[in-house]
MMTF fields as JSON, N, C-alpha, C and O atoms, coordinates in Angstrom:
{
  "mmtfVersion": "1.0.0",
  "mmtfProducer": "UNKNOWN",
  "numBonds": 303,
  "numAtoms": 304,
  "numGroups": 76,
  "numChains": 1,
  "numModels": 1,
  "chainsPerModel": [1],
  "groupsPerChain": [76],
  "chainIdList": ["A"],
  "bondAtomList": [4, 2, 8, 6, 12, 10, 16, 14, 20, 18, 24, 22, 28, 26, 32, 30, 36, 34, 40, 38, 44, 42, 48, 46, 52, 50, 56, 54, 60, 58, 64, 62, 68, 66, 72, 70, 76, 74, 80, 78, 84, 82, 88, 86, 92, 90, 96, 94, 100, 98, 104, 102, 108, 106, 112, 110, 116, 114, 120, 118, 124, 122, 128, 126, 132, 130, 136, 134, 140, 138, 144, 142, 148, 146, 152, 150, 156, 154, 160, 158, 164, 162, 168, 166, 172, 170, 176, 174, 180, 178, 184, 182, 188, 186, 192, 190, 196, 194, 200, 198, 204, 202, 208, 206, 212, 210, 216, 214, 220, 218, 224, 222, 228, 226, 232, 230, 236, 234, 240, 238, 244, 242, 248, 246, 252, 250, 256, 254, 260, 258, 264, 262, 268, 266, 272, 270, 276, 274, 280, 278, 284, 282, 288, 286, 292, 290, 296, 294, 300, 298],
  "bondOrderList": [1, 1, 1, 1, 1, 1, 1, 1, 1, 1, 1, 1, 1, 1, 1, 1, 1, 1, 1, 1, 1, 1, 1, 1, 1, 1, 1, 1, 1, 1, 1, 1, 1, 1, 1, 1, 1, 1, 1, 1, 1, 1, 1, 1, 1, 1, 1, 1, 1, 1, 1, 1, 1, 1, 1, 1, 1, 1, 1, 1, 1, 1, 1, 1, 1, 1, 1, 1, 1, 1, 1, 1, 1, 1, 1],
  "groupList": [{"groupName": "UNK", "atomNameList": ["N", "CA", "C", "O"], "elementList": ["N", "C", "C", "O"], "formalChargeList": [0, 0, 0, 0], "bondAtomList": [1, 0, 2, 1, 3, 2], "bondOrderList": [1, 1, 2], "singleLetterCode": "X", "chemCompType": "L-PEPTIDE LINKING"}],
  "groupTypeList": [0, 0, 0, 0, 0, 0, 0, 0, 0, 0, 0, 0, 0, 0, 0, 0, 0, 0, 0, 0, 0, 0, 0, 0, 0, 0, 0, 0, 0, 0, 0, 0, 0, 0, 0, 0, 0, 0, 0, 0, 0, 0, 0, 0, 0, 0, 0, 0, 0, 0, 0, 0, 0, 0, 0, 0, 0, 0, 0, 0, 0, 0, 0, 0, 0, 0, 0, 0, 0, 0, 0, 0, 0, 0, 0, 0],
  "groupIdList": [1, 2, 3, 4, 5, 6, 7, 8, 9, 10, 11, 12, 13, 14, 15, 16, 17, 18, 19, 20, 21, 22, 23, 24, 25, 26, 27, 28, 29, 30, 31, 32, 33, 34, 35, 36, 37, 38, 39, 40, 41, 42, 43, 44, 45, 46, 47, 48, 49, 50, 51, 52, 53, 54, 55, 56, 57, 58, 59, 60, 61, 62, 63, 64, 65, 66, 67, 68, 69, 70, 71, 72, 73, 74, 75, 76],
  "secStructList": [7, 2, 2, 2, 2, 2, 2, 2, 2, 2, 2, 2, 2, 2, 2, 2, 2, 2, 2, 2, 2, 2, 1, 1, 7, 1, 4, 4, 4, 1, 1, 7, 7, 6, 6, 7, 7, 7, 7, 7, 7, 7, 7, 2, 2, 2, 2, 2, 0, 0, 0, 0, 0, 0, 2, 2, 2, 2, 2, 2, 2, 2, 2, 2, 2, 2, 2, 1, 1, 7, 7, 1, 1, 7, 7, 7],
  "xCoordList": [11.917, 10.875, 11.126, 11.635, 10.834, 11.195, 12.34, 12.276, 13.473, 14.148, 14.365, 15.008, 13.779, 14.502, 13.334, 13.778, 12.115, 10.94, 11.96, 11.952, 12.593, 13.016, 14.239, 14.779, 15.062, 16.49, 15.804, 16.403, 14.367, 13.907, 13.591, 14.021, 12.471, 12.418, 13.541, 13.842, 14.008, 15.541, 16.013, 16.41, 15.825, 16.759, 15.628, 16.041, 14.391, 13.772, 13.416, 13.042, 13.558, 13.704, 14.851, 14.808, 16.192, 17.006, 17.501, 18.262, 16.837, 16.809, 15.253, 15.083, 14.722, 13.957, 14.425, 14.152, 15.204, 15.474, 16.453, 16.503, 17.643, 18.596, 18.265, 18.737, 16.887, 16.543, 16.0, 16.101, 15.11, 14.835, 16.048, 16.074, 17.017, 17.892, 19.053, 20.06, 18.906, 19.388, 18.338, 18.456, 17.604, 16.747, 16.32, 16.292, 15.99, 16.411, 16.906, 16.954, 17.616, 19.37, 19.369, 18.318, 20.242, 20.799, 20.909, 21.04, 20.882, 21.567, 20.369, 20.324, 19.339, 17.947, 17.454, 16.381, 18.103, 17.956, 18.006, 17.313, 19.079, 20.076, 19.497, 20.127, 18.279, 17.148, 16.202, 15.381, 15.834, 14.881, 13.729, 13.841, 12.555, 11.214, 10.368, 10.688, 9.416, 8.891, 8.429, 7.968, 8.554, 6.946, 8.384, 8.451, 9.448, 10.277, 10.599, 11.133, 10.439, 10.567, 11.135, 10.197, 12.258, 13.089, 13.139, 13.112, 13.201, 13.378, 14.105, 14.339, 15.388, 16.123, 16.005, 14.924, 17.169, 17.786, 17.319, 16.556, 17.71, 17.617, 19.179, 20.081, 19.185, 19.688, 20.453, 19.789, 21.741, 22.079, 21.413, 21.449, 20.352, 19.62, 18.45, 17.885, 17.937, 16.574, 16.715, 16.067, 17.672, 17.933, 17.952, 17.307, 18.818, 18.908, 17.941, 17.422, 17.282, 15.697, 14.788, 14.225, 14.811, 13.557, 14.122, 13.342, 15.205, 15.351, 15.792, 15.698, 16.229, 16.609, 15.532, 14.999, 15.458, 15.077, 13.384, 12.719, 13.112, 11.48, 11.082, 10.164, 11.94, 11.169, 11.292, 10.326, 12.635, 12.588, 11.842, 11.222, 11.117, 10.249, 8.973, 8.127, 8.642, 6.993, 7.137, 6.185, 8.429, 8.758, 8.543, 7.803, 8.916, 8.873, 7.219, 6.846, 6.325, 5.146, 4.326, 3.626, 4.538, 3.556, 3.919, 2.909, 5.131, 5.605, 4.703, 4.07, 5.019, 3.872, 2.619, 2.323, 1.891, 0.591, 0.577, -0.412, 0.986, 0.905, 0.975, 0.294, 2.066, 2.284, 0.968, 0.428, 0.893, -0.426, -1.68, -2.408, -1.819, -3.418, -3.466, -4.324, -2.612, -2.267, -3.564, -3.84, -4.141, -5.211, -5.327, -6.31, -3.541, -3.482, -3.043, -2.916, -2.786, -2.268, -3.008, -3.876, -3.172, -4.318, -4.035, -2.865, -4.896, -4.433, -4.974, -6.029, -3.649, -4.225, -4.556, -5.132],
  "yCoordList": [-30.763, -29.779, -28.804, -27.726, -29.054, -27.992, -27.401, -26.339, -27.75, -26.783, -26.137, -25.088, -26.735, -26.299, -24.429, -23.284, -24.856, -23.6, -22.644, -21.422, -23.499, -22.09, -21.786, -20.926, -22.321, -21.593, -20.412, -19.351, -20.719, -19.762, -18.497, -17.352, -19.13, -17.715, -16.807, -15.614, -18.003, -16.787, -15.783, -14.626, -16.709, -14.947, -14.602, -13.999, -14.489, -13.687, -12.562, -11.512, -12.828, -12.266, -11.024, -9.806, -12.285, -11.108, -10.212, -9.252, -10.859, -9.625, -8.248, -7.318, -8.398, -7.682, -6.676, -5.503, -7.01, -6.51, -5.632, -4.558, -6.133, -5.547, -3.773, -2.643, -4.832, -3.104, -2.347, -1.183, -2.705, -1.562, -0.914, 0.293, -1.444, -0.56, 0.057, 0.601, -0.029, 0.594, 1.39, 2.123, 1.199, 2.5, 3.771, 4.308, 4.406, 5.744, 6.365, 6.92, 6.681, 7.335, 8.707, 9.296, 8.922, 9.737, 10.986, 12.047, 11.011, 11.838, 13.072, 14.25, 11.876, 12.996, 13.873, 14.462, 13.981, 14.237, 15.525, 16.189, 15.889, 17.433, 18.156, 19.197, 17.934, 18.645, 18.931, 18.054, 20.258, 20.625, 20.662, 21.024, 20.278, 20.026, 21.353, 21.754, 22.229, 23.25, 23.077, 22.005, 23.957, 24.157, 23.777, 24.628, 22.918, 22.55, 23.631, 24.65, 23.679, 25.077, 23.739, 22.952, 23.303, 22.37, 23.174, 22.482, 24.434, 24.691, 24.492, 23.297, 25.186, 24.863, 23.607, 23.11, 23.07, 21.945, 21.582, 22.397, 20.249, 20.233, 20.204, 19.382, 21.055, 20.661, 19.639, 18.61, 19.341, 18.168, 18.106, 16.893, 18.726, 18.038, 18.055, 16.977, 18.62, 18.411, 16.737, 15.781, 16.819, 15.159, 13.967, 12.918, 14.435, 13.208, 13.069, 11.953, 14.248, 14.232, 13.315, 12.269, 14.147, 12.929, 11.563, 10.615, 11.351, 10.196, 8.853, 7.662, 9.349, 9.015, 8.953, 7.946, 9.743, 10.089, 9.675, 8.864, 10.717, 10.276, 8.578, 8.018, 7.989, 7.142, 6.149, 5.39, 5.937, 5.603, 6.107, 5.218, 7.493, 7.428, 6.748, 6.232, 6.614, 6.097, 4.788, 4.021, 4.373, 2.985, 2.667, 1.686, 3.132, 3.399, 3.724, 3.425, 4.523, 4.98, 3.726, 3.285, 3.054, 1.971, 0.948, 0.328, 0.44, -0.837, -0.31, -1.084, 1.248, 1.438, 0.969, -0.125, 1.382, 0.94, -0.084, 0.22, -1.319, -2.653, -3.16, -4.183, -2.715, -3.194, -2.592, -3.107, -2.002, -0.843, -1.607, -2.14, -1.592, -2.476, -3.937, -4.641, -4.151, -5.966, -6.66, -6.609, -7.242, -8.071, -9.774, -10.456, -10.225, -11.848, -12.225, -13.395, -11.021, -11.638, -11.568, -10.759, -12.913, -12.381, -11.664, -11.813, -10.734, -10.057, -10.849, -11.483, -10.693, -11.648, -10.588, -10.929],
  "zCoordList": [-13.793, -14.533, -13.46, -13.766, -12.272, -11.229, -11.365, -11.984, -10.964, -11.634, -12.734, -12.699, -14.131, -15.319, -14.578, -14.492, -14.275, -14.212, -12.582, -12.437, -11.756, -10.926, -11.331, -10.634, -12.499, -12.842, -13.881, -14.056, -14.618, -15.704, -14.619, -14.756, -13.161, -12.697, -12.048, -12.045, -11.497, -11.398, -12.265, -12.123, -13.385, -14.341, -14.781, -15.772, -14.844, -14.973, -14.297, -14.82, -12.888, -11.611, -11.659, -11.485, -12.085, -12.237, -13.48, -13.605, -14.191, -15.506, -15.255, -16.044, -14.52, -14.548, -13.612, -13.863, -12.391, -11.752, -11.985, -11.387, -13.197, -13.658, -14.578, -14.701, -15.1, -15.973, -15.45, -15.838, -14.238, -12.878, -12.686, -12.93, -12.315, -11.934, -13.162, -12.711, -14.596, -15.711, -16.381, -17.363, -15.888, -16.519, -16.482, -17.59, -15.608, -14.732, -14.568, -13.47, -15.594, -15.823, -14.419, -14.162, -13.912, -13.07, -13.936, -13.328, -15.05, -15.78, -15.576, -15.22, -16.095, -16.371, -15.285, -15.416, -14.335, -13.044, -12.761, -11.99, -13.601, -13.69, -14.871, -15.061, -15.948, -16.188, -15.967, -15.696, -15.967, -14.744, -15.628, -16.799, -15.08, -16.106, -15.881, -14.761, -16.449, -16.866, -15.263, -14.871, -14.584, -13.228, -12.337, -11.45, -12.239, -11.408, -10.048, -10.487, -8.686, -8.221, -7.201, -7.073, -6.522, -6.025, -4.175, -3.158, -4.179, -3.155, -2.408, -2.586, -0.705, -0.511, 0.133, 0.451, 0.334, 0.933, 2.316, 2.834, 3.178, 4.28, 5.378, 5.212, 6.227, 6.82, 7.385, 7.255, 8.068, 8.627, 9.409, 9.619, 10.505, 11.916, 11.098, 11.278, 10.445, 9.594, 9.286, 9.711, 8.507, 7.376, 8.736, 8.746, 9.768, 11.053, 11.362, 11.379, 11.755, 12.561, 11.756, 12.075, 10.388, 9.884, 9.398, 9.492, 8.957, 8.454, 9.519, 9.22, 10.668, 11.956, 13.297, 13.761, 13.553, 14.659, 14.745, 15.39, 13.715, 13.521, 13.343, 13.944, 12.446, 12.426, 13.669, 13.761, 15.0, 16.155, 16.607, 17.19, 16.905, 18.359, 17.257, 17.987, 16.003, 15.85, 15.933, 15.783, 16.197, 16.677, 18.064, 18.136, 19.286, 20.023, 20.742, 21.877, 19.502, 20.056, 19.978, 20.889, 18.452, 18.144, 19.045, 19.381, 19.67, 20.238, 22.16, 22.879, 22.446, 23.672, 23.19, 23.67, 22.497, 22.588, 21.845, 21.178, 21.33, 21.963, 22.579, 22.662, 23.665, 25.015, 26.149, 27.129, 25.838, 26.747, 26.449, 27.286, 25.317, 24.766, 24.561, 24.029, 24.978, 25.299, 26.176, 27.375, 25.171, 25.845, 26.167, 26.456, 25.943, 25.454, 26.845, 27.205, 27.722, 29.276, 29.697, 29.372, 31.324, 31.784, 32.964, 33.315, 33.898, 34.851, 35.79, 35.767, 37.12, 37.908, 39.005, 40.039]
}
């Protein structure tokens, strides 16, 4: 009985994922809507800064704060 339920759950999850991937058609993105004002694109440096450098810096800041504010270690 458990294998049948697991198989059914897997089929439902796979079907749902497939439908979610197929539903948003990229062709619809080519037709502008009323009020669209896309603006200028990002340069290569801006893109790398936003999607590569900023997350790494944010990760390092959070890691540093956790290490500095960690009170679980005993001070000798």
